[in-house]
């Protein structure tokens, strides 16, 4: 579960005026638009959209949030920790902090949280419990949130890139403290697929392992600086800067990168180096 890092919880935070949140055992009406709207700023997204893409299967909520200062991060993680402990069917998959980003520093965000939810009902309960405090903790106009499903192409076509885990779902033999988070908008997905195929041996040789690819099925909130639809998110674990540099400086990588550049919309595509706080390594075998 995510742990608050700042500020010290013993400090006296100023009072925050919020409405009482629903408790975990409060009933949430099936497919309640109000519960969706309290979490999402995209007014064009409807519950019907999510129902049609979900079929009551597990799905993911991916948040890239910018915190209100100085107490937003503490409030956010405190409420999420409470909700994760009380609501069934919601699991924290990743908690990572942005350290740098390319090709530019925009859009601006602080932390990425990825949740796996067993059903839409689980999401509605989670939303009802956290939304009041969450919306006071983050800058909603800058934060980005998507609903997503696991992409099977990674598992079927590139299984050697998945993290090798032991029976305790621990990465072996490597442990990871940093990763690359990619947010992609495709112009020509076939060109990106070609890049993936040509660079796969270099990633494998240098220990760059992929946790998952997620296909976006709904835009919950896009933020003022990224008001476009994106197609996919990916998270790659990096064992060391030296191994990452060795891979990307290889002539094959340098030449293949031209395919990726031509295959994505550079106005909506970005990648960020992140520090890992919490991560589940094996998503496909347990999905």
PDB file of C-alpha atoms in Angstrom:
ATOM      1  CA  UNK A   1       0.000   0.000   0.000  1.00  0.00           C
ATOM      2  CA  UNK A   2       1.230   3.515  -0.672  1.00  0.00           C
ATOM      3  CA  UNK A   3       2.841   5.260   2.271  1.00  0.00           C
ATOM      4  CA  UNK A   4       2.836   9.023   2.776  1.00  0.00           C
ATOM      5  CA  UNK A   5       6.310  10.485   2.481  1.00  0.00           C
ATOM      6  CA  UNK A   6       5.704  14.162   3.253  1.00  0.00           C
ATOM      7  CA  UNK A   7       4.865  15.911   5.417  1.00  0.00           C
ATOM      8  CA  UNK A   8       5.500  14.257   8.770  1.00  0.00           C
ATOM      9  CA  UNK A   9       2.086  13.011   9.959  1.00  0.00           C
ATOM     10  CA  UNK A  10       2.798  14.370  13.432  1.00  0.00           C
ATOM     11  CA  UNK A  11       2.723  17.928  12.150  1.00  0.00           C
ATOM     12  CA  UNK A  12      -0.384  20.012  12.553  1.00  0.00           C
ATOM     13  CA  UNK A  13      -1.921  20.272   9.112  1.00  0.00           C
ATOM     14  CA  UNK A  14      -4.430  23.063   8.555  1.00  0.00           C
ATOM     15  CA  UNK A  15      -8.073  21.988   8.554  1.00  0.00           C
ATOM     16  CA  UNK A  16      -9.469  21.053   5.149  1.00  0.00           C
ATOM     17  CA  UNK A  17     -13.138  21.662   4.489  1.00  0.00           C
ATOM     18  CA  UNK A  18     -14.501  18.486   2.883  1.00  0.00           C
ATOM     19  CA  UNK A  19     -17.870  16.802   2.766  1.00  0.00           C
ATOM     20  CA  UNK A  20     -18.216  13.467   4.578  1.00  0.00           C
ATOM     21  CA  UNK A  21     -17.204  10.555   2.344  1.00  0.00           C
ATOM     22  CA  UNK A  22     -19.174   7.355   2.025  1.00  0.00           C
ATOM     23  CA  UNK A  23     -17.888   4.492   4.123  1.00  0.00           C
ATOM     24  CA  UNK A  24     -16.767   1.265   2.494  1.00  0.00           C
ATOM     25  CA  UNK A  25     -19.926  -0.604   3.458  1.00  0.00           C
ATOM     26  CA  UNK A  26     -22.301   2.045   2.123  1.00  0.00           C
ATOM     27  CA  UNK A  27     -24.261   0.852  -0.876  1.00  0.00           C
ATOM     28  CA  UNK A  28     -23.436   2.422  -4.212  1.00  0.00           C
ATOM     29  CA  UNK A  29     -26.183   2.256  -6.788  1.00  0.00           C
ATOM     30  CA  UNK A  30     -25.240   0.055  -9.747  1.00  0.00           C
ATOM     31  CA  UNK A  31     -23.412   2.025 -12.466  1.00  0.00           C
ATOM     32  CA  UNK A  32     -23.940   5.304 -10.615  1.00  0.00           C
ATOM     33  CA  UNK A  33     -22.993   8.246 -12.857  1.00  0.00           C
ATOM     34  CA  UNK A  34     -22.490  10.476  -9.795  1.00  0.00           C
ATOM     35  CA  UNK A  35     -19.739   8.204  -8.463  1.00  0.00           C
ATOM     36  CA  UNK A  36     -18.045   8.313 -11.852  1.00  0.00           C
ATOM     37  CA  UNK A  37     -18.400  12.083 -12.159  1.00  0.00           C
ATOM     38  CA  UNK A  38     -16.924  12.724  -8.706  1.00  0.00           C
ATOM     39  CA  UNK A  39     -13.724  10.985  -9.816  1.00  0.00           C
ATOM     40  CA  UNK A  40     -13.525  12.002 -13.493  1.00  0.00           C
ATOM     41  CA  UNK A  41     -13.528  15.452 -15.071  1.00  0.00           C
ATOM     42  CA  UNK A  42     -14.221  14.197 -18.602  1.00  0.00           C
ATOM     43  CA  UNK A  43     -17.920  14.944 -18.981  1.00  0.00           C
ATOM     44  CA  UNK A  44     -18.083  13.039 -22.261  1.00  0.00           C
ATOM     45  CA  UNK A  45     -17.231   9.760 -20.522  1.00  0.00           C
ATOM     46  CA  UNK A  46     -20.329   7.841 -19.426  1.00  0.00           C
ATOM     47  CA  UNK A  47     -20.808   4.727 -17.370  1.00  0.00           C
ATOM     48  CA  UNK A  48     -22.250   3.070 -20.462  1.00  0.00           C
ATOM     49  CA  UNK A  49     -18.872   3.544 -22.152  1.00  0.00           C
ATOM     50  CA  UNK A  50     -17.138   1.674 -19.355  1.00  0.00           C
ATOM     51  CA  UNK A  51     -19.754  -1.062 -19.200  1.00  0.00           C
ATOM     52  CA  UNK A  52     -19.400  -1.735 -22.920  1.00  0.00           C
ATOM     53  CA  UNK A  53     -15.599  -2.060 -22.584  1.00  0.00           C
ATOM     54  CA  UNK A  54     -15.578  -3.999 -19.331  1.00  0.00           C
ATOM     55  CA  UNK A  55     -17.964  -6.986 -19.332  1.00  0.00           C
ATOM     56  CA  UNK A  56     -17.414  -7.183 -15.570  1.00  0.00           C
ATOM     57  CA  UNK A  57     -13.763  -8.178 -16.063  1.00  0.00           C
ATOM     58  CA  UNK A  58     -10.812  -6.817 -14.058  1.00  0.00           C
ATOM     59  CA  UNK A  59      -9.551  -3.477 -15.317  1.00  0.00           C
ATOM     60  CA  UNK A  60      -7.073  -0.780 -14.343  1.00  0.00           C
ATOM     61  CA  UNK A  61      -7.270   2.841 -13.249  1.00  0.00           C
ATOM     62  CA  UNK A  62      -4.037   4.716 -14.001  1.00  0.00           C
ATOM     63  CA  UNK A  63      -3.572   8.140 -12.411  1.00  0.00           C
ATOM     64  CA  UNK A  64      -0.790  10.633 -13.092  1.00  0.00           C
ATOM     65  CA  UNK A  65      -1.450  13.252 -10.444  1.00  0.00           C
ATOM     66  CA  UNK A  66      -0.011  16.607  -9.448  1.00  0.00           C
ATOM     67  CA  UNK A  67      -0.379  17.310  -5.743  1.00  0.00           C
ATOM     68  CA  UNK A  68      -1.646  20.397  -3.983  1.00  0.00           C
ATOM     69  CA  UNK A  69       1.092  21.770  -1.749  1.00  0.00           C
ATOM     70  CA  UNK A  70       2.085  21.372   1.013  1.00  0.00           C
ATOM     71  CA  UNK A  71      -0.230  18.623   2.330  1.00  0.00           C
ATOM     72  CA  UNK A  72      -1.760  17.124  -0.811  1.00  0.00           C
ATOM     73  CA  UNK A  73       0.499  14.082  -1.029  1.00  0.00           C
ATOM     74  CA  UNK A  74      -0.101  13.193   2.618  1.00  0.00           C
ATOM     75  CA  UNK A  75      -3.882  13.567   2.309  1.00  0.00           C
ATOM     76  CA  UNK A  76      -4.009  11.594  -0.943  1.00  0.00           C
ATOM     77  CA  UNK A  77      -2.002   8.627   0.326  1.00  0.00           C
ATOM     78  CA  UNK A  78      -3.701   8.583   3.701  1.00  0.00           C
ATOM     79  CA  UNK A  79      -7.136   8.286   2.073  1.00  0.00           C
ATOM     80  CA  UNK A  80      -6.020   5.765  -0.533  1.00  0.00           C
ATOM     81  CA  UNK A  81      -4.378   3.569   2.107  1.00  0.00           C
ATOM     82  CA  UNK A  82      -7.602   3.604   4.119  1.00  0.00           C
ATOM     83  CA  UNK A  83      -9.727   2.728   1.083  1.00  0.00           C
ATOM     84  CA  UNK A  84      -7.400  -0.066  -0.063  1.00  0.00           C
ATOM     85  CA  UNK A  85      -7.669  -1.643   3.370  1.00  0.00           C
ATOM     86  CA  UNK A  86     -11.470  -1.450   3.507  1.00  0.00           C
ATOM     87  CA  UNK A  87     -12.759  -2.082  -0.009  1.00  0.00           C
ATOM     88  CA  UNK A  88     -12.612  -5.524  -1.580  1.00  0.00           C
ATOM     89  CA  UNK A  89     -11.636  -5.921  -5.199  1.00  0.00           C
ATOM     90  CA  UNK A  90      -9.161  -3.011  -5.373  1.00  0.00           C
ATOM     91  CA  UNK A  91      -5.409  -3.656  -5.473  1.00  0.00           C
ATOM     92  CA  UNK A  92      -2.459  -1.273  -5.702  1.00  0.00           C
ATOM     93  CA  UNK A  93      -0.253  -2.322  -8.633  1.00  0.00           C
ATOM     94  CA  UNK A  94       2.217   0.564  -8.908  1.00  0.00           C
ATOM     95  CA  UNK A  95       3.198   3.648  -6.958  1.00  0.00           C
ATOM     96  CA  UNK A  96       5.971   5.568  -8.730  1.00  0.00           C
ATOM     97  CA  UNK A  97       7.347   9.109  -8.584  1.00  0.00           C
ATOM     98  CA  UNK A  98       8.433  11.046 -11.665  1.00  0.00           C
ATOM     99  CA  UNK A  99      12.099  12.086 -11.699  1.00  0.00           C
ATOM    100  CA  UNK A 100      12.524  13.335 -15.290  1.00  0.00           C
ATOM    101  CA  UNK A 101      10.636  13.314 -18.557  1.00  0.00           C
ATOM    102  CA  UNK A 102      11.223  13.563 -22.286  1.00  0.00           C
ATOM    103  CA  UNK A 103      10.932  14.918 -24.938  1.00  0.00           C
ATOM    104  CA  UNK A 104       9.969  17.829 -22.616  1.00  0.00           C
ATOM    105  CA  UNK A 105       8.909  18.415 -19.033  1.00  0.00           C
ATOM    106  CA  UNK A 106       5.243  18.631 -19.967  1.00  0.00           C
ATOM    107  CA  UNK A 107       2.686  17.547 -19.020  1.00  0.00           C
ATOM    108  CA  UNK A 108       3.585  18.139 -15.381  1.00  0.00           C
ATOM    109  CA  UNK A 109       2.736  15.481 -12.786  1.00  0.00           C
ATOM    110  CA  UNK A 110       4.257  14.188  -9.559  1.00  0.00           C
ATOM    111  CA  UNK A 111       3.231  10.596  -9.035  1.00  0.00           C
ATOM    112  CA  UNK A 112       1.613   7.698 -10.895  1.00  0.00           C
ATOM    113  CA  UNK A 113      -0.746   5.312  -9.144  1.00  0.00           C
ATOM    114  CA  UNK A 114      -2.073   2.201 -10.884  1.00  0.00           C
ATOM    115  CA  UNK A 115      -4.962   0.281  -9.403  1.00  0.00           C
ATOM    116  CA  UNK A 116      -6.400  -3.064 -10.455  1.00  0.00           C
ATOM    117  CA  UNK A 117     -10.152  -3.361  -9.882  1.00  0.00           C
ATOM    118  CA  UNK A 118     -12.156  -6.573 -10.023  1.00  0.00           C
ATOM    119  CA  UNK A 119     -15.327  -4.880 -11.247  1.00  0.00           C
ATOM    120  CA  UNK A 120     -17.000  -1.555 -11.942  1.00  0.00           C
ATOM    121  CA  UNK A 121     -18.813  -1.900  -8.625  1.00  0.00           C
ATOM    122  CA  UNK A 122     -15.431  -1.972  -6.847  1.00  0.00           C
ATOM    123  CA  UNK A 123     -14.436   1.220  -8.631  1.00  0.00           C
ATOM    124  CA  UNK A 124     -17.689   2.967  -7.696  1.00  0.00           C
ATOM    125  CA  UNK A 125     -17.201   2.084  -4.044  1.00  0.00           C
ATOM    126  CA  UNK A 126     -13.586   3.244  -4.151  1.00  0.00           C
ATOM    127  CA  UNK A 127     -14.550   6.487  -5.883  1.00  0.00           C
ATOM    128  CA  UNK A 128     -17.312   7.203  -3.375  1.00  0.00           C
ATOM    129  CA  UNK A 129     -14.911   6.749  -0.479  1.00  0.00           C
ATOM    130  CA  UNK A 130     -11.878   8.703  -1.723  1.00  0.00           C
ATOM    131  CA  UNK A 131     -13.157  11.405  -4.095  1.00  0.00           C
ATOM    132  CA  UNK A 132     -13.759  14.230  -1.593  1.00  0.00           C
ATOM    133  CA  UNK A 133     -10.282  14.056  -0.057  1.00  0.00           C
ATOM    134  CA  UNK A 134      -8.643  13.151  -3.377  1.00  0.00           C
ATOM    135  CA  UNK A 135     -10.036  16.203  -5.121  1.00  0.00           C
ATOM    136  CA  UNK A 136      -8.698  18.412  -2.332  1.00  0.00           C
ATOM    137  CA  UNK A 137      -5.288  16.711  -2.490  1.00  0.00           C
ATOM    138  CA  UNK A 138      -4.551  17.012  -6.224  1.00  0.00           C
ATOM    139  CA  UNK A 139      -4.668  19.656  -8.918  1.00  0.00           C
ATOM    140  CA  UNK A 140      -7.498  18.079 -10.883  1.00  0.00           C
ATOM    141  CA  UNK A 141      -6.974  20.417 -13.830  1.00  0.00           C
ATOM    142  CA  UNK A 142      -3.417  19.062 -14.323  1.00  0.00           C
ATOM    143  CA  UNK A 143      -3.921  15.406 -13.390  1.00  0.00           C
ATOM    144  CA  UNK A 144      -4.462  12.628 -15.940  1.00  0.00           C
ATOM    145  CA  UNK A 145      -6.528   9.498 -15.330  1.00  0.00           C
ATOM    146  CA  UNK A 146      -7.340   6.618 -17.667  1.00  0.00           C
ATOM    147  CA  UNK A 147      -9.301   3.371 -17.550  1.00  0.00           C
ATOM    148  CA  UNK A 148      -7.354   0.560 -19.215  1.00  0.00           C
ATOM    149  CA  UNK A 149      -7.120  -3.165 -19.915  1.00  0.00           C
ATOM    150  CA  UNK A 150      -4.020  -5.319 -20.223  1.00  0.00           C
ATOM    151  CA  UNK A 151      -2.731  -5.644 -23.779  1.00  0.00           C
ATOM    152  CA  UNK A 152      -2.273  -9.311 -24.703  1.00  0.00           C
ATOM    153  CA  UNK A 153       0.238  -8.612 -27.495  1.00  0.00           C
ATOM    154  CA  UNK A 154       3.079  -8.241 -24.995  1.00  0.00           C
ATOM    155  CA  UNK A 155       2.300 -11.632 -23.437  1.00  0.00           C
ATOM    156  CA  UNK A 156       1.757 -13.376 -26.783  1.00  0.00           C
ATOM    157  CA  UNK A 157       4.513 -11.793 -28.909  1.00  0.00           C
ATOM    158  CA  UNK A 158       7.223 -10.690 -26.478  1.00  0.00           C
ATOM    159  CA  UNK A 159       7.020 -12.978 -23.408  1.00  0.00           C
ATOM    160  CA  UNK A 160      10.812 -12.865 -22.977  1.00  0.00           C
ATOM    161  CA  UNK A 161      10.485  -9.171 -22.033  1.00  0.00           C
ATOM    162  CA  UNK A 162       8.237  -9.870 -19.052  1.00  0.00           C
ATOM    163  CA  UNK A 163       9.745  -9.804 -15.570  1.00  0.00           C
ATOM    164  CA  UNK A 164      10.815 -13.236 -14.340  1.00  0.00           C
ATOM    165  CA  UNK A 165       9.389 -13.759 -10.848  1.00  0.00           C
ATOM    166  CA  UNK A 166       9.636 -16.374  -8.150  1.00  0.00           C
ATOM    167  CA  UNK A 167       6.739 -17.915  -6.224  1.00  0.00           C
ATOM    168  CA  UNK A 168       6.490 -14.833  -3.999  1.00  0.00           C
ATOM    169  CA  UNK A 169       5.986 -12.565  -7.034  1.00  0.00           C
ATOM    170  CA  UNK A 170       9.433 -11.068  -6.472  1.00  0.00           C
ATOM    171  CA  UNK A 171      11.629 -10.140  -9.408  1.00  0.00           C
ATOM    172  CA  UNK A 172      14.518 -12.543  -9.814  1.00  0.00           C
ATOM    173  CA  UNK A 173      17.419 -12.371 -10.072  1.00  0.00           C
ATOM    174  CA  UNK A 174      17.211  -8.575 -10.364  1.00  0.00           C
ATOM    175  CA  UNK A 175      15.425  -6.080  -8.205  1.00  0.00           C
ATOM    176  CA  UNK A 176      14.353  -2.744  -9.627  1.00  0.00           C
ATOM    177  CA  UNK A 177      14.275   0.746  -8.157  1.00  0.00           C
ATOM    178  CA  UNK A 178      13.629   2.708 -11.356  1.00  0.00           C
ATOM    179  CA  UNK A 179      11.529   2.365 -14.459  1.00  0.00           C
ATOM    180  CA  UNK A 180      10.362   4.105 -17.631  1.00  0.00           C
ATOM    181  CA  UNK A 181       6.692   4.975 -17.986  1.00  0.00           C
ATOM    182  CA  UNK A 182       5.596   5.488 -21.605  1.00  0.00           C
ATOM    183  CA  UNK A 183       2.359   7.239 -22.610  1.00  0.00           C
ATOM    184  CA  UNK A 184       1.695   6.619 -26.306  1.00  0.00           C
ATOM    185  CA  UNK A 185      -0.582   8.041 -28.965  1.00  0.00           C
ATOM    186  CA  UNK A 186      -0.203   6.003 -32.159  1.00  0.00           C
ATOM    187  CA  UNK A 187      -0.070   7.374 -35.678  1.00  0.00           C
ATOM    188  CA  UNK A 188       1.073   4.063 -37.161  1.00  0.00           C
ATOM    189  CA  UNK A 189       1.083   1.227 -34.649  1.00  0.00           C
ATOM    190  CA  UNK A 190       2.790  -1.117 -37.125  1.00  0.00           C
ATOM    191  CA  UNK A 191       5.902   1.079 -37.050  1.00  0.00           C
ATOM    192  CA  UNK A 192       5.964   0.950 -33.252  1.00  0.00           C
ATOM    193  CA  UNK A 193       5.539  -2.839 -33.428  1.00  0.00           C
ATOM    194  CA  UNK A 194       8.561  -2.995 -35.737  1.00  0.00           C
ATOM    195  CA  UNK A 195      10.608  -0.974 -33.241  1.00  0.00           C
ATOM    196  CA  UNK A 196       9.541  -3.336 -30.456  1.00  0.00           C
ATOM    197  CA  UNK A 197      10.564  -6.373 -32.510  1.00  0.00           C
ATOM    198  CA  UNK A 198      13.958  -4.979 -33.536  1.00  0.00           C
ATOM    199  CA  UNK A 199      14.959  -3.743 -30.073  1.00  0.00           C
ATOM    200  CA  UNK A 200      13.674  -6.763 -28.156  1.00  0.00           C
ATOM    201  CA  UNK A 201      17.073  -8.583 -28.152  1.00  0.00           C
ATOM    202  CA  UNK A 202      18.820  -5.478 -26.810  1.00  0.00           C
ATOM    203  CA  UNK A 203      16.293  -5.098 -23.992  1.00  0.00           C
ATOM    204  CA  UNK A 204      16.622  -8.784 -23.085  1.00  0.00           C
ATOM    205  CA  UNK A 205      20.438  -8.705 -23.144  1.00  0.00           C
ATOM    206  CA  UNK A 206      20.529  -5.646 -20.885  1.00  0.00           C
ATOM    207  CA  UNK A 207      17.882  -6.727 -18.387  1.00  0.00           C
ATOM    208  CA  UNK A 208      15.240  -4.163 -19.375  1.00  0.00           C
ATOM    209  CA  UNK A 209      12.019  -5.922 -18.408  1.00  0.00           C
ATOM    210  CA  UNK A 210       8.422  -4.943 -19.080  1.00  0.00           C
ATOM    211  CA  UNK A 211       5.722  -5.106 -16.437  1.00  0.00           C
ATOM    212  CA  UNK A 212       2.743  -4.511 -18.741  1.00  0.00           C
ATOM    213  CA  UNK A 213       1.201  -2.714 -21.663  1.00  0.00           C
ATOM    214  CA  UNK A 214      -2.207  -1.178 -20.978  1.00  0.00           C
ATOM    215  CA  UNK A 215      -4.696  -0.275 -23.697  1.00  0.00           C
ATOM    216  CA  UNK A 216      -6.723   2.805 -22.784  1.00  0.00           C
ATOM    217  CA  UNK A 217     -10.486   2.215 -22.971  1.00  0.00           C
ATOM    218  CA  UNK A 218     -11.677   5.455 -21.386  1.00  0.00           C
ATOM    219  CA  UNK A 219     -10.315   8.926 -20.614  1.00  0.00           C
ATOM    220  CA  UNK A 220     -11.356   9.838 -17.091  1.00  0.00           C
ATOM    221  CA  UNK A 221      -9.360  13.094 -16.872  1.00  0.00           C
ATOM    222  CA  UNK A 222      -6.788  14.391 -19.328  1.00  0.00           C
ATOM    223  CA  UNK A 223      -5.410  17.496 -17.673  1.00  0.00           C
ATOM    224  CA  UNK A 224      -5.234  20.926 -19.239  1.00  0.00           C
ATOM    225  CA  UNK A 225      -1.893  20.228 -20.911  1.00  0.00           C
ATOM    226  CA  UNK A 226      -2.821  16.877 -22.521  1.00  0.00           C
ATOM    227  CA  UNK A 227      -6.371  17.267 -23.757  1.00  0.00           C
ATOM    228  CA  UNK A 228      -6.103  14.436 -26.280  1.00  0.00           C
ATOM    229  CA  UNK A 229      -6.910  10.740 -26.324  1.00  0.00           C
ATOM    230  CA  UNK A 230      -3.928   8.427 -25.781  1.00  0.00           C
ATOM    231  CA  UNK A 231      -3.848   4.773 -26.822  1.00  0.00           C
ATOM    232  CA  UNK A 232      -1.477   2.886 -24.569  1.00  0.00           C
ATOM    233  CA  UNK A 233       0.713   3.055 -21.463  1.00  0.00           C
ATOM    234  CA  UNK A 234       3.750   0.886 -20.795  1.00  0.00           C
ATOM    235  CA  UNK A 235       6.041   0.393 -17.795  1.00  0.00           C
ATOM    236  CA  UNK A 236       9.579  -0.909 -18.278  1.00  0.00           C
ATOM    237  CA  UNK A 237      11.896  -1.742 -15.388  1.00  0.00           C
ATOM    238  CA  UNK A 238      15.524  -0.623 -15.737  1.00  0.00           C
ATOM    239  CA  UNK A 239      18.219  -2.518 -13.804  1.00  0.00           C
ATOM    240  CA  UNK A 240      20.853   0.256 -14.067  1.00  0.00           C
ATOM    241  CA  UNK A 241      21.730   3.403 -15.984  1.00  0.00           C
ATOM    242  CA  UNK A 242      24.719   1.607 -17.486  1.00  0.00           C
ATOM    243  CA  UNK A 243      22.609  -1.196 -18.955  1.00  0.00           C
ATOM    244  CA  UNK A 244      19.999   1.229 -20.254  1.00  0.00           C
ATOM    245  CA  UNK A 245      22.686   3.375 -21.908  1.00  0.00           C
ATOM    246  CA  UNK A 246      24.294   0.292 -23.455  1.00  0.00           C
ATOM    247  CA  UNK A 247      20.976  -0.654 -25.053  1.00  0.00           C
ATOM    248  CA  UNK A 248      19.959   2.725 -26.435  1.00  0.00           C
ATOM    249  CA  UNK A 249      23.422   3.553 -27.810  1.00  0.00           C
ATOM    250  CA  UNK A 250      23.543   0.382 -29.876  1.00  0.00           C
ATOM    251  CA  UNK A 251      23.353   1.123 -33.636  1.00  0.00           C
ATOM    252  CA  UNK A 252      20.340  -1.153 -34.014  1.00  0.00           C
ATOM    253  CA  UNK A 253      18.435   0.824 -31.381  1.00  0.00           C
ATOM    254  CA  UNK A 254      19.442   4.160 -32.855  1.00  0.00           C
ATOM    255  CA  UNK A 255      18.209   3.148 -36.298  1.00  0.00           C
ATOM    256  CA  UNK A 256      15.024   1.485 -35.023  1.00  0.00           C
ATOM    257  CA  UNK A 257      14.121   4.557 -32.955  1.00  0.00           C
ATOM    258  CA  UNK A 258      13.265   6.294 -36.217  1.00  0.00           C
ATOM    259  CA  UNK A 259      10.400   3.814 -36.640  1.00  0.00           C
ATOM    260  CA  UNK A 260       9.021   4.617 -33.202  1.00  0.00           C
ATOM    261  CA  UNK A 261       9.314   8.349 -33.782  1.00  0.00           C
ATOM    262  CA  UNK A 262       7.368   8.029 -37.032  1.00  0.00           C
ATOM    263  CA  UNK A 263       4.791   5.752 -35.440  1.00  0.00           C
ATOM    264  CA  UNK A 264       3.634   8.028 -32.603  1.00  0.00           C
ATOM    265  CA  UNK A 265       2.014  11.429 -32.292  1.00  0.00           C
ATOM    266  CA  UNK A 266       4.768  13.483 -30.685  1.00  0.00           C
ATOM    267  CA  UNK A 267       2.269  16.054 -29.380  1.00  0.00           C
ATOM    268  CA  UNK A 268       0.660  13.463 -27.098  1.00  0.00           C
ATOM    269  CA  UNK A 269       3.448  10.913 -26.537  1.00  0.00           C
ATOM    270  CA  UNK A 270       5.933  11.188 -23.679  1.00  0.00           C
ATOM    271  CA  UNK A 271       8.128   9.026 -21.468  1.00  0.00           C
ATOM    272  CA  UNK A 272       9.227   9.554 -17.880  1.00  0.00           C
ATOM    273  CA  UNK A 273      11.881   8.052 -15.659  1.00  0.00           C
ATOM    274  CA  UNK A 274      10.294   7.114 -12.345  1.00  0.00           C
ATOM    275  CA  UNK A 275      11.364   5.908  -8.931  1.00  0.00           C
ATOM    276  CA  UNK A 276       9.522   2.787  -7.790  1.00  0.00           C
ATOM    277  CA  UNK A 277       7.900   2.731  -4.341  1.00  0.00           C
ATOM    278  CA  UNK A 278       5.498  -0.187  -4.855  1.00  0.00           C
ATOM    279  CA  UNK A 279       5.200  -2.539  -7.818  1.00  0.00           C
ATOM    280  CA  UNK A 280       3.630  -5.870  -8.670  1.00  0.00           C
ATOM    281  CA  UNK A 281       5.865  -7.632 -11.158  1.00  0.00           C
ATOM    282  CA  UNK A 282       3.718 -10.391 -12.641  1.00  0.00           C
ATOM    283  CA  UNK A 283       0.405  -9.036 -13.944  1.00  0.00           C
ATOM    284  CA  UNK A 284      -0.352 -11.401 -16.815  1.00  0.00           C
ATOM    285  CA  UNK A 285      -0.158 -14.725 -15.011  1.00  0.00           C
ATOM    286  CA  UNK A 286      -2.380 -13.411 -12.215  1.00  0.00           C
ATOM    287  CA  UNK A 287      -4.917 -11.491 -14.328  1.00  0.00           C
TER     288      UNK A 287
END
